[in-house]
XYZ file of C-alpha atoms in Angstrom:
652
model
C -42.761 -20.027 10.060
C -42.787 -21.178 6.762
C -39.581 -20.564 4.632
C -39.728 -19.377 1.340
C -37.062 -19.845 -1.373
C -36.534 -16.706 -3.906
C -39.036 -18.749 -6.138
C -41.674 -18.675 -3.630
C -41.030 -14.778 -3.261
C -41.688 -14.185 -6.859
C -44.744 -16.243 -6.480
C -46.011 -13.861 -4.146
C -46.545 -11.269 -7.216
C -49.614 -11.171 -9.215
C -49.304 -12.971 -12.357
C -49.694 -9.865 -14.350
C -46.827 -8.058 -12.516
C -44.683 -11.159 -13.272
C -45.622 -10.893 -16.800
C -44.942 -6.866 -16.736
C -41.612 -7.775 -14.995
C -40.334 -10.168 -17.563
C -41.217 -7.888 -20.531
C -39.837 -4.592 -19.040
C -37.294 -2.559 -21.016
C -35.632 -1.307 -17.842
C -34.822 -5.175 -16.789
C -31.284 -5.756 -15.618
C -29.040 -8.585 -16.876
C -28.321 -10.740 -13.730
C -26.061 -13.109 -15.242
C -25.690 -16.954 -16.018
C -24.596 -18.028 -12.459
C -25.443 -17.781 -8.748
C -23.802 -18.916 -5.598
C -24.837 -21.781 -3.493
C -25.573 -19.251 -0.565
C -27.573 -17.215 -2.596
C -29.767 -19.904 -3.574
C -30.549 -20.764 0.296
C -31.694 -17.078 1.132
C -35.145 -16.662 2.217
C -37.317 -13.699 3.393
C -36.949 -15.179 6.993
C -33.133 -15.696 6.870
C -32.011 -12.570 4.777
C -29.185 -11.182 7.068
C -30.310 -12.032 10.828
C -27.060 -11.117 12.527
C -26.774 -7.824 14.609
C -25.538 -5.650 12.169
C -23.423 -3.293 14.166
C -21.132 -5.644 16.275
C -18.876 -2.745 17.767
C -21.965 -1.133 19.568
C -24.021 -4.118 20.346
C -27.373 -3.894 22.334
C -29.452 -6.770 23.442
C -32.915 -5.575 22.277
C -33.332 -4.668 18.599
C -35.999 -5.856 15.665
C -34.818 -6.668 12.236
C -36.736 -5.466 9.563
C -35.064 -7.561 6.772
C -37.452 -9.303 4.368
C -40.245 -8.499 2.185
C -41.274 -4.935 1.577
C -43.436 -2.955 -1.236
C -41.719 -0.962 -3.666
C -42.338 1.081 -6.613
C -40.127 3.059 -9.104
C -41.562 6.264 -10.357
C -40.326 9.463 -11.870
C -38.676 12.343 -10.153
C -41.184 15.121 -9.396
C -44.562 12.634 -9.249
C -46.261 12.116 -6.182
C -45.846 9.080 -3.843
C -47.469 5.982 -6.128
C -50.846 4.979 -4.820
C -50.078 1.310 -5.923
C -46.764 -0.220 -5.366
C -45.177 -2.206 -7.990
C -44.562 -5.347 -5.926
C -42.620 -6.850 -3.352
C -38.569 -6.610 -3.091
C -36.418 -8.487 -0.472
C -34.643 -6.089 1.637
C -31.622 -5.728 2.005
C -30.797 -6.627 -1.595
C -30.099 -3.864 -4.301
C -33.040 -3.185 -6.699
C -31.158 -4.399 -9.652
C -29.891 -7.660 -7.830
C -31.416 -11.048 -8.546
C -32.197 -11.683 -4.675
C -33.993 -8.490 -4.428
C -36.777 -10.179 -6.824
C -36.791 -7.062 -8.958
C -33.817 -6.717 -11.167
C -34.658 -3.294 -12.641
C -32.483 -0.775 -13.849
C -32.504 2.522 -11.963
C -31.874 6.139 -13.633
C -30.894 9.251 -12.379
C -34.634 10.463 -12.947
C -36.162 7.486 -11.016
C -37.147 7.563 -7.467
C -37.396 4.260 -5.502
C -40.251 3.833 -3.120
C -40.073 1.292 -0.149
C -42.809 0.655 2.279
C -43.396 -1.764 5.138
C -45.392 -2.228 8.406
C -43.965 -2.924 11.963
C -45.217 -2.989 15.663
C -43.306 -1.923 18.294
C -42.632 -4.523 20.954
C -44.837 -3.956 24.154
C -41.799 -4.366 26.521
C -39.832 -1.147 24.508
C -42.601 1.054 26.381
C -41.097 4.004 27.898
C -37.936 4.177 25.632
C -37.159 5.958 22.526
C -36.991 3.941 19.400
C -34.184 4.393 16.727
C -34.833 3.304 12.910
C -31.527 2.265 11.794
C -30.171 1.733 8.215
C -26.809 -0.203 7.420
C -26.547 1.663 4.208
C -28.786 3.086 1.335
C -27.420 3.922 -2.025
C -27.502 7.156 -2.319
C -29.965 9.472 -1.281
C -32.856 8.590 1.538
C -35.739 10.443 2.791
C -37.831 8.553 5.699
C -41.346 8.923 6.546
C -42.875 7.096 9.648
C -46.809 6.951 9.573
C -46.728 9.825 7.082
C -44.451 12.180 9.442
C -40.902 12.928 7.849
C -38.402 11.415 10.520
C -34.868 12.292 8.553
C -33.050 12.415 5.270
C -29.520 10.984 4.552
C -27.019 11.571 1.784
C -24.259 8.868 1.321
C -24.337 5.683 -0.551
C -21.883 3.643 2.144
C -22.749 5.259 5.528
C -24.819 3.810 8.109
C -27.332 6.332 9.643
C -30.404 6.276 11.890
C -33.538 8.551 13.025
C -35.321 8.607 16.421
C -38.874 8.148 15.389
C -40.317 8.116 18.870
C -42.520 11.150 18.227
C -43.991 9.671 15.093
C -45.090 6.261 16.120
C -48.494 5.081 17.465
C -50.233 2.085 19.341
C -50.437 -1.026 16.900
C -49.395 -0.929 13.515
C -46.853 1.714 11.971
C -45.785 2.419 8.782
C -42.196 3.062 7.135
C -42.036 4.883 3.923
C -38.382 5.653 2.070
C -37.455 7.483 -0.728
C -34.202 7.127 -2.552
C -32.551 8.788 -5.458
C -29.429 7.350 -6.989
C -27.855 9.009 -9.994
C -24.909 6.350 -9.891
C -22.362 7.300 -12.793
C -24.414 10.150 -14.110
C -23.382 11.675 -10.810
C -20.507 12.908 -9.367
C -21.145 11.212 -5.610
C -18.623 8.430 -4.100
C -19.986 5.278 -5.658
C -16.915 2.863 -6.437
C -17.110 0.967 -9.156
C -20.789 1.241 -10.316
C -22.028 2.258 -13.699
C -25.251 2.541 -15.483
C -23.638 0.591 -18.391
C -21.442 -2.338 -17.091
C -18.329 -3.123 -19.129
C -14.680 -4.508 -18.588
C -13.861 -3.552 -14.919
C -17.055 -1.383 -14.149
C -19.873 -3.092 -12.629
C -23.677 -3.303 -12.334
C -25.131 -0.650 -10.207
C -26.741 -1.312 -6.851
C -29.384 1.356 -5.754
C -31.353 1.627 -2.768
C -31.218 -0.169 0.521
C -28.465 -2.640 0.437
C -27.530 -3.262 4.053
C -29.585 -4.296 7.070
C -32.621 -2.101 8.437
C -33.273 -2.593 12.083
C -35.251 -0.874 15.307
C -33.551 -0.312 18.500
C -34.925 0.743 21.875
C -32.707 3.306 23.708
C -33.168 5.685 26.540
C -33.705 9.285 25.576
C -29.767 10.179 26.227
C -27.797 6.928 25.356
C -24.491 5.929 24.197
C -23.810 7.158 20.591
C -20.168 6.368 19.881
C -17.464 4.202 21.682
C -13.744 4.750 20.282
C -11.097 2.538 21.658
C -7.722 3.202 20.256
C -4.870 0.745 21.814
C -1.382 1.996 22.514
C 0.951 -0.921 22.998
C 3.917 1.329 23.762
C 2.268 2.608 27.013
C 0.220 -0.817 27.543
C -2.962 1.559 27.539
C -6.264 1.515 25.479
C -7.591 5.103 25.155
C -11.403 5.100 24.983
C -13.704 7.904 24.097
C -17.345 7.692 24.976
C -19.745 10.118 23.385
C -23.476 10.223 24.039
C -26.294 11.140 21.938
C -26.654 14.595 23.715
C -24.822 16.665 26.463
C -24.868 15.323 30.020
C -25.304 16.357 33.251
C -23.070 16.314 36.305
C -24.696 12.767 37.505
C -24.236 11.213 34.185
C -21.191 8.960 34.062
C -20.296 5.739 31.723
C -18.813 2.553 33.430
C -16.128 1.153 31.441
C -15.138 -2.549 31.716
C -12.525 -4.560 29.979
C -12.850 -8.197 29.962
C -10.532 -11.150 28.701
C -12.047 -14.720 28.741
C -15.168 -13.456 30.435
C -13.202 -11.943 33.339
C -12.828 -8.224 34.017
C -9.190 -7.292 34.136
C -10.078 -3.500 34.165
C -12.588 -0.789 34.772
C -13.187 2.812 35.612
C -15.860 5.129 35.657
C -15.688 8.647 33.705
C -18.078 11.363 33.485
C -20.329 11.091 30.276
C -18.719 12.835 26.894
C -15.158 12.091 28.443
C -11.825 10.270 27.412
C -10.635 7.308 29.476
C -7.180 5.915 29.699
C -7.066 2.381 30.639
C -4.097 0.087 31.650
C -4.062 -3.447 30.164
C -1.874 -5.684 32.314
C 0.653 -7.597 30.109
C -1.297 -6.868 27.047
C -1.819 -9.664 24.855
C -1.253 -8.263 21.302
C -3.238 -8.738 18.178
C -1.860 -10.343 14.791
C -3.229 -12.476 11.787
C -1.413 -15.341 13.431
C -2.988 -14.569 16.872
C -6.138 -12.702 16.430
C -6.648 -12.068 19.922
C -9.401 -9.440 21.056
C -10.680 -7.704 24.389
C -14.214 -7.301 25.108
C -15.277 -3.394 25.940
C -18.531 -3.106 28.107
C -19.530 0.539 28.289
C -22.351 1.615 30.672
C -24.501 4.886 31.171
C -24.914 5.086 34.725
C -26.140 7.809 37.411
C -23.734 8.632 40.059
C -24.215 10.647 43.315
C -23.590 14.234 42.660
C -19.676 14.389 42.984
C -19.739 18.130 44.255
C -22.579 18.036 46.326
C -21.924 19.969 49.493
C -18.641 21.880 48.177
C -18.737 25.606 48.677
C -19.805 27.069 45.365
C -20.994 23.730 44.029
C -21.394 24.946 40.260
C -18.215 26.619 40.066
C -16.225 23.679 41.600
C -17.924 21.603 38.806
C -17.070 24.262 36.257
C -13.597 24.690 37.236
C -13.263 20.642 37.155
C -14.044 20.163 33.655
C -11.542 18.129 31.522
C -9.019 18.330 34.013
C -6.936 15.088 36.058
C -9.074 16.246 38.942
C -12.475 15.725 37.261
C -11.200 12.278 36.385
C -10.074 11.047 39.490
C -13.494 12.571 41.060
C -15.759 10.324 38.850
C -13.223 7.269 38.949
C -14.173 7.086 42.621
C -17.733 8.098 42.163
C -20.776 6.007 43.847
C -23.084 4.665 41.173
C -26.983 4.504 42.048
C -29.295 2.304 40.405
C -29.193 0.210 37.578
C -27.521 1.045 33.928
C -29.696 3.041 31.935
C -27.903 1.980 28.750
C -25.504 -0.847 28.015
C -23.615 -1.524 24.895
C -20.637 -4.248 24.282
C -17.775 -3.638 21.918
C -14.176 -5.013 21.769
C -10.879 -3.918 20.781
C -7.091 -5.249 19.893
C -3.839 -4.356 21.262
C -1.884 -3.967 18.174
C 0.260 -1.176 16.629
C 0.515 -0.527 12.763
C 3.487 1.884 11.974
C 6.333 2.819 9.603
C 9.898 2.213 10.511
C 13.305 0.524 9.812
C 13.218 -2.553 8.090
C 15.070 -5.669 6.598
C 16.751 -3.443 3.999
C 19.018 -0.492 5.291
C 17.816 2.704 4.367
C 14.262 1.613 3.219
C 11.569 2.055 5.525
C 8.843 -0.849 6.015
C 5.582 -1.354 7.486
C 5.745 -2.639 11.038
C 3.068 -4.537 12.743
C 3.352 -4.302 16.488
C 6.734 -2.579 16.172
C 8.208 -5.385 13.866
C 8.655 -5.577 10.439
C 5.847 -7.334 8.556
C 5.035 -8.131 5.024
C 1.259 -7.657 4.211
C 0.479 -10.167 1.384
C -3.187 -9.126 0.189
C -5.493 -9.436 -2.630
C -7.479 -6.610 -4.491
C -11.160 -7.420 -3.085
C -14.327 -5.986 -5.185
C -16.558 -7.532 -2.771
C -19.344 -7.930 -5.554
C -21.808 -10.950 -5.877
C -23.584 -12.243 -8.776
C -26.909 -12.755 -7.090
C -26.742 -9.935 -4.581
C -24.485 -7.476 -6.118
C -23.145 -5.118 -3.556
C -24.946 -7.148 -0.874
C -23.113 -10.458 -0.027
C -26.096 -13.067 -0.258
C -25.275 -14.014 3.782
C -22.487 -13.557 6.120
C -21.583 -17.000 5.805
C -20.714 -16.142 2.102
C -18.920 -12.943 2.905
C -16.680 -14.880 5.371
C -15.906 -17.781 2.583
C -13.739 -15.291 0.822
C -11.712 -14.328 3.754
C -11.122 -18.072 5.030
C -10.046 -19.046 1.649
C -7.530 -16.000 1.263
C -6.243 -17.159 4.959
C -5.564 -20.802 3.483
C -4.031 -19.588 0.408
C -1.366 -17.773 2.365
C -2.660 -14.228 2.371
C -3.009 -11.785 5.594
C -4.344 -8.754 3.963
C -7.199 -7.730 1.890
C -7.246 -4.401 -0.034
C -11.276 -3.695 0.244
C -11.335 -2.137 -3.260
C -13.733 1.229 -3.474
C -16.295 -0.313 -1.617
C -17.393 -0.316 2.165
C -18.696 -3.780 3.506
C -21.426 -4.419 6.143
C -19.953 -3.950 9.607
C -19.993 -8.052 9.887
C -17.137 -8.455 7.342
C -14.672 -6.519 9.532
C -15.982 -8.203 12.572
C -15.025 -11.494 10.685
C -11.843 -10.195 9.786
C -10.940 -8.895 13.235
C -11.867 -12.452 14.731
C -10.088 -14.358 11.680
C -6.905 -12.431 11.736
C -6.942 -10.473 8.397
C -5.390 -6.860 7.922
C -7.460 -4.538 5.936
C -6.467 -1.918 3.655
C -9.886 0.021 3.455
C -10.510 2.370 0.141
C -12.560 5.405 -0.227
C -15.255 4.828 -2.733
C -14.347 6.893 -5.733
C -16.382 9.762 -7.145
C -16.318 12.482 -9.472
C -17.507 12.801 -13.193
C -15.838 10.894 -16.174
C -13.803 13.912 -17.161
C -12.635 14.125 -13.328
C -10.929 10.675 -13.875
C -7.154 11.187 -14.129
C -5.169 9.379 -16.504
C -1.884 7.403 -15.924
C -0.127 10.573 -17.752
C -1.750 13.007 -15.671
C 0.634 15.706 -13.993
C -2.034 17.587 -12.064
C -5.346 16.892 -10.365
C -8.835 17.348 -10.892
C -11.028 20.526 -10.261
C -14.160 19.773 -8.088
C -17.135 22.059 -7.213
C -17.425 23.100 -3.274
C -20.430 21.037 -3.193
C -18.828 17.856 -4.778
C -15.679 18.229 -2.267
C -17.999 18.568 0.810
C -19.999 15.362 -0.188
C -16.409 13.337 -0.692
C -15.273 14.788 2.375
C -18.255 14.101 4.503
C -18.612 10.539 3.347
C -14.927 10.005 3.727
C -15.263 11.018 7.452
C -18.610 9.030 7.949
C -16.386 5.893 6.542
C -13.903 6.400 9.150
C -16.173 7.241 11.815
C -18.102 3.873 10.913
C -15.160 1.631 10.684
C -12.379 3.009 13.087
C -13.165 0.467 15.687
C -12.355 -2.381 13.810
C -8.692 -3.378 14.714
C -8.272 -5.417 11.340
C -8.261 -2.117 9.470
C -4.712 -0.805 9.332
C -4.710 1.397 6.243
C -7.074 4.071 4.574
C -6.551 4.391 1.006
C -7.880 7.930 -0.140
C -7.599 7.610 -3.764
C -7.457 4.949 -6.327
C -5.836 5.571 -9.596
C -6.722 9.226 -9.962
C -10.472 8.576 -10.098
C -11.997 11.765 -9.131
C -8.668 12.630 -7.297
C -8.483 16.328 -5.966
C -6.176 17.942 -3.258
C -4.702 14.680 -2.408
C -2.386 16.038 0.513
C -5.290 17.882 2.199
C -7.633 14.725 2.489
C -4.664 12.610 3.536
C -3.977 15.079 6.387
C -7.530 15.031 7.276
C -7.475 11.286 7.497
C -4.411 11.029 9.685
C -5.760 13.914 11.804
C -9.194 11.964 12.508
C -7.138 8.540 13.010
C -3.597 8.989 13.738
C -3.367 5.085 15.208
C -3.770 4.076 11.427
C -1.443 4.417 8.277
C -2.601 6.622 5.501
C -2.197 5.605 1.581
C -2.861 9.214 -0.105
C -2.901 7.962 -3.579
C -2.788 4.046 -4.766
C -1.129 4.073 -7.835
C -0.665 6.984 -10.613
C -0.138 10.414 -9.739
C 1.730 10.721 -6.312
C 1.408 14.128 -5.322
C 1.002 13.801 -1.232
C 4.621 12.509 -0.359
C 4.561 14.289 2.895
C 1.388 13.218 3.717
C 1.084 9.648 2.580
C 2.758 6.748 4.650
C 3.701 4.545 1.341
C 4.571 4.972 -2.150
C 2.222 2.852 -3.823
C 2.478 1.702 -7.628
C 0.418 -0.559 -9.865
C 2.151 -2.671 -12.177
C 0.407 -5.217 -14.524
C 3.507 -6.003 -16.498
C 4.355 -9.994 -16.827
C 7.124 -9.372 -14.083
C 6.070 -6.538 -11.560
C 8.193 -3.577 -11.814
C 9.876 -2.314 -8.714
C 8.714 0.922 -6.754
C 11.469 3.744 -6.657
C 13.325 3.823 -3.176
C 11.955 6.169 -0.455
C 13.773 7.627 2.401
C 10.872 8.100 4.582
C 8.060 6.194 3.063
C 7.423 2.362 2.828
C 7.417 1.232 -0.646
C 4.354 -1.065 -1.676
C 2.476 -2.659 -4.916
C -0.879 -1.833 -4.580
C -1.769 -3.667 -7.443
C -0.434 -6.342 -9.674
C -1.266 -9.668 -11.279
C -4.344 -9.920 -13.259
C -3.904 -13.318 -14.583
C -7.145 -14.418 -16.443
C -8.558 -17.796 -16.774
C -12.263 -18.220 -18.007
C -13.798 -21.428 -16.297
C -16.814 -22.446 -18.505
C -19.816 -22.873 -16.810
C -18.834 -20.442 -14.114
C -18.739 -17.408 -16.240
C -21.393 -14.435 -15.437
C -21.642 -14.294 -19.564
C -19.755 -15.869 -22.269
C -19.223 -12.906 -24.375
C -17.421 -10.937 -21.560
C -13.913 -12.267 -20.855
C -11.779 -9.184 -19.537
C -8.141 -9.603 -17.705
C -4.552 -8.244 -18.081
C -3.125 -11.580 -19.422
C -5.171 -14.847 -20.180
C -4.612 -18.479 -20.030
C -6.491 -21.229 -20.749
C -5.054 -24.111 -18.466
C -4.187 -24.925 -14.907
C -0.554 -25.240 -15.443
C 0.021 -22.073 -17.367
C -2.201 -20.369 -15.096
C 0.006 -21.334 -11.705
C 3.350 -20.728 -13.927
C 2.228 -17.175 -14.642
C 1.071 -16.425 -11.198
C 4.514 -17.954 -9.591
C 6.458 -15.934 -12.162
C 4.831 -12.587 -10.844
C 4.856 -13.873 -6.907
C 8.640 -15.038 -7.124
C 9.133 -11.256 -8.251
C 7.347 -9.946 -4.998
C 9.530 -12.147 -2.705
C 12.507 -10.983 -4.435
C 11.611 -7.341 -4.105
C 10.759 -8.066 -0.495
C 14.129 -9.532 0.420
C 16.313 -7.191 -2.009
C 14.385 -3.620 -2.066
C 12.503 -3.845 1.179
C 8.998 -4.215 -0.388
C 6.658 -3.888 2.451
C 3.256 -5.215 0.842
C 1.738 -6.461 -2.524
C -1.780 -6.651 -3.599
C -2.701 -9.375 -6.422
C -5.364 -8.634 -8.610
C -7.998 -10.318 -7.258
C -9.793 -12.556 -4.802
C -12.504 -13.468 -7.302
C -13.908 -13.006 -10.971
C -16.131 -10.316 -11.147
C -19.019 -9.763 -13.992
C -17.134 -9.638 -17.239
C -13.664 -9.917 -15.292
C -11.895 -13.267 -15.268
C -8.903 -12.559 -13.134
C -9.757 -13.871 -10.076
C -8.317 -16.496 -7.759
C -11.763 -18.017 -7.436
C -14.711 -17.879 -10.126
C -17.341 -15.455 -9.473
C -19.670 -18.048 -7.975
C -17.096 -19.214 -5.590
C -17.461 -22.542 -6.989
C -13.825 -22.956 -8.306
C -10.445 -21.977 -7.335
C -8.102 -21.725 -9.911
C -5.296 -23.502 -7.997
C -5.458 -25.147 -4.716
C -5.155 -22.825 -1.507
C -2.162 -24.699 -0.555
C -0.319 -23.959 -3.683
C -0.549 -20.292 -3.132
C 0.337 -20.675 0.434
C 3.614 -22.507 -0.514
C 4.753 -19.505 -2.824
C 3.912 -17.253 -0.195
C 6.010 -18.987 2.689
C 9.340 -17.435 1.802
C 8.050 -13.996 2.448
C 8.366 -14.660 6.361
C 11.680 -16.611 6.226
C 13.728 -14.965 8.850
C 16.886 -12.792 7.525
C 19.983 -13.363 9.089
C 20.965 -9.513 9.254
C 19.485 -6.434 7.097
C 20.443 -6.475 3.361
C 22.064 -3.054 2.231
C 19.721 -0.874 0.032
C 20.302 -1.819 -3.928
C 20.768 1.021 -6.400
C 17.670 2.929 -7.366
C 15.915 0.565 -10.336
């Protein structure tokens, strides 16, 4: 098949359409730079990896590529003629989409494409899956509505079997995105980008794909390690309720060899012993493979007196678990998914400074040296140009001595966390901020925002969905609920909700500014952009962390998003001064770790982003402002062994 460059994609548009697009008053500024990966994007190679690595099936069909698109006003019918072609999965406003048009709250984005279901999928149900669509989507197949979804960072899917027909089928998607005119979770997107606020990213922005499944199929596999007991706790949920002959066979593998297995009734919990567990860490990111199969077993209760009563009384008991563990499988598996997990533990406990708790990894104090990571790209905006591009940032940070990334108020494609799991990078995952402009707290605020019930419901639903989507990835060790009071409300309740959903990870209720949930948060987090970082106040039962510091800016000519926008906390113009400023800040981090029991620090930031110039890398990822090895040398003292715990100093 002929490969098309982005220029070739644009050439597919009629000349009149190109002329109209160039002269539109809704054109988006797409910057003066791009990435080497963006230059290599084609409709044939746009995001080809399987998009859900923690629930992977062998059969699937990628729907990324050229779709028809149109932008019309709300309240108007479906456009009879489309405006042109868009490259999915890149946002409408991005250069890589081939569109680069502004989307207003009163606009509706329409997408359309045709597809054919493979012949060997006959007899199975077909799922239409979306990695993420920002913000609200309605989906039709062959003119029939198949579902709707609200949430800009969530994955979702619909069973479209009933709407399919032989031969060619058509998908139609309508998307609404109010961006900063609304109160929905959106992170740093804004209609008029300036300073620390970035170009909006509307519409489909992650992979779209088809997948054949049986009517009853595996919907979720949740594996939670417990290194203290040497077991992995596994929950398997099906797409619907199951019968007594529906079971799940779980197999744990290491190096391709099965080391543990069991059978359980469908929609049940399993506890599996992992012999001589190999623990995961950034230095040794060891992973176990997990295979879940939906199987049919001979009726375990057949022939028993009062068969139905016996089956009913055994529900959710040890007796039921033992019965199914010994059940006989008949026939081939009806569904099979592949996943993986790590044996690792994140907790808070006694540290290197007496009286000040610290973050522990696998029950040992472990300093987390991280960067603030926005995940924005000059050519794809919210969508990285490719997985290789996305992985490059993690590779650079590893070389530079960082072992943690704070994924800042953005949810990445699932492959990002897969790469972090395999490379050994800890992740603090932020919830994308929401709320209206007057619901953003200030640094001097003494109370939280008031939101309507609908706003709170949307925020909590997306928070829950984010955790559901990402909890399978062992690299994620902390959920960050609020950032600097942006749309912050009832922080303690949200923190308890998160901890209740996922007690295996830490919760950072409020990163920076108003700390109102000390009993529900595992850490006390300050932001300090002073020339020398401030010291967090000592805490008796929480770890202390610096959730943001740094911000040394250095504009590199020829690698700027635009020459008239150069925002940072401090500015330098040469390599020597840049490294000296960074060293002054970082040496204070090392001192606080040794003297005060600081557990983690987050440097702002991985890359320049649009008008911000305070990255370790330029926005196009072409220039490092200091060699990775220089950053790594400065980080090395963080992990030098202490001879004995230090006494806690006086409160600063």
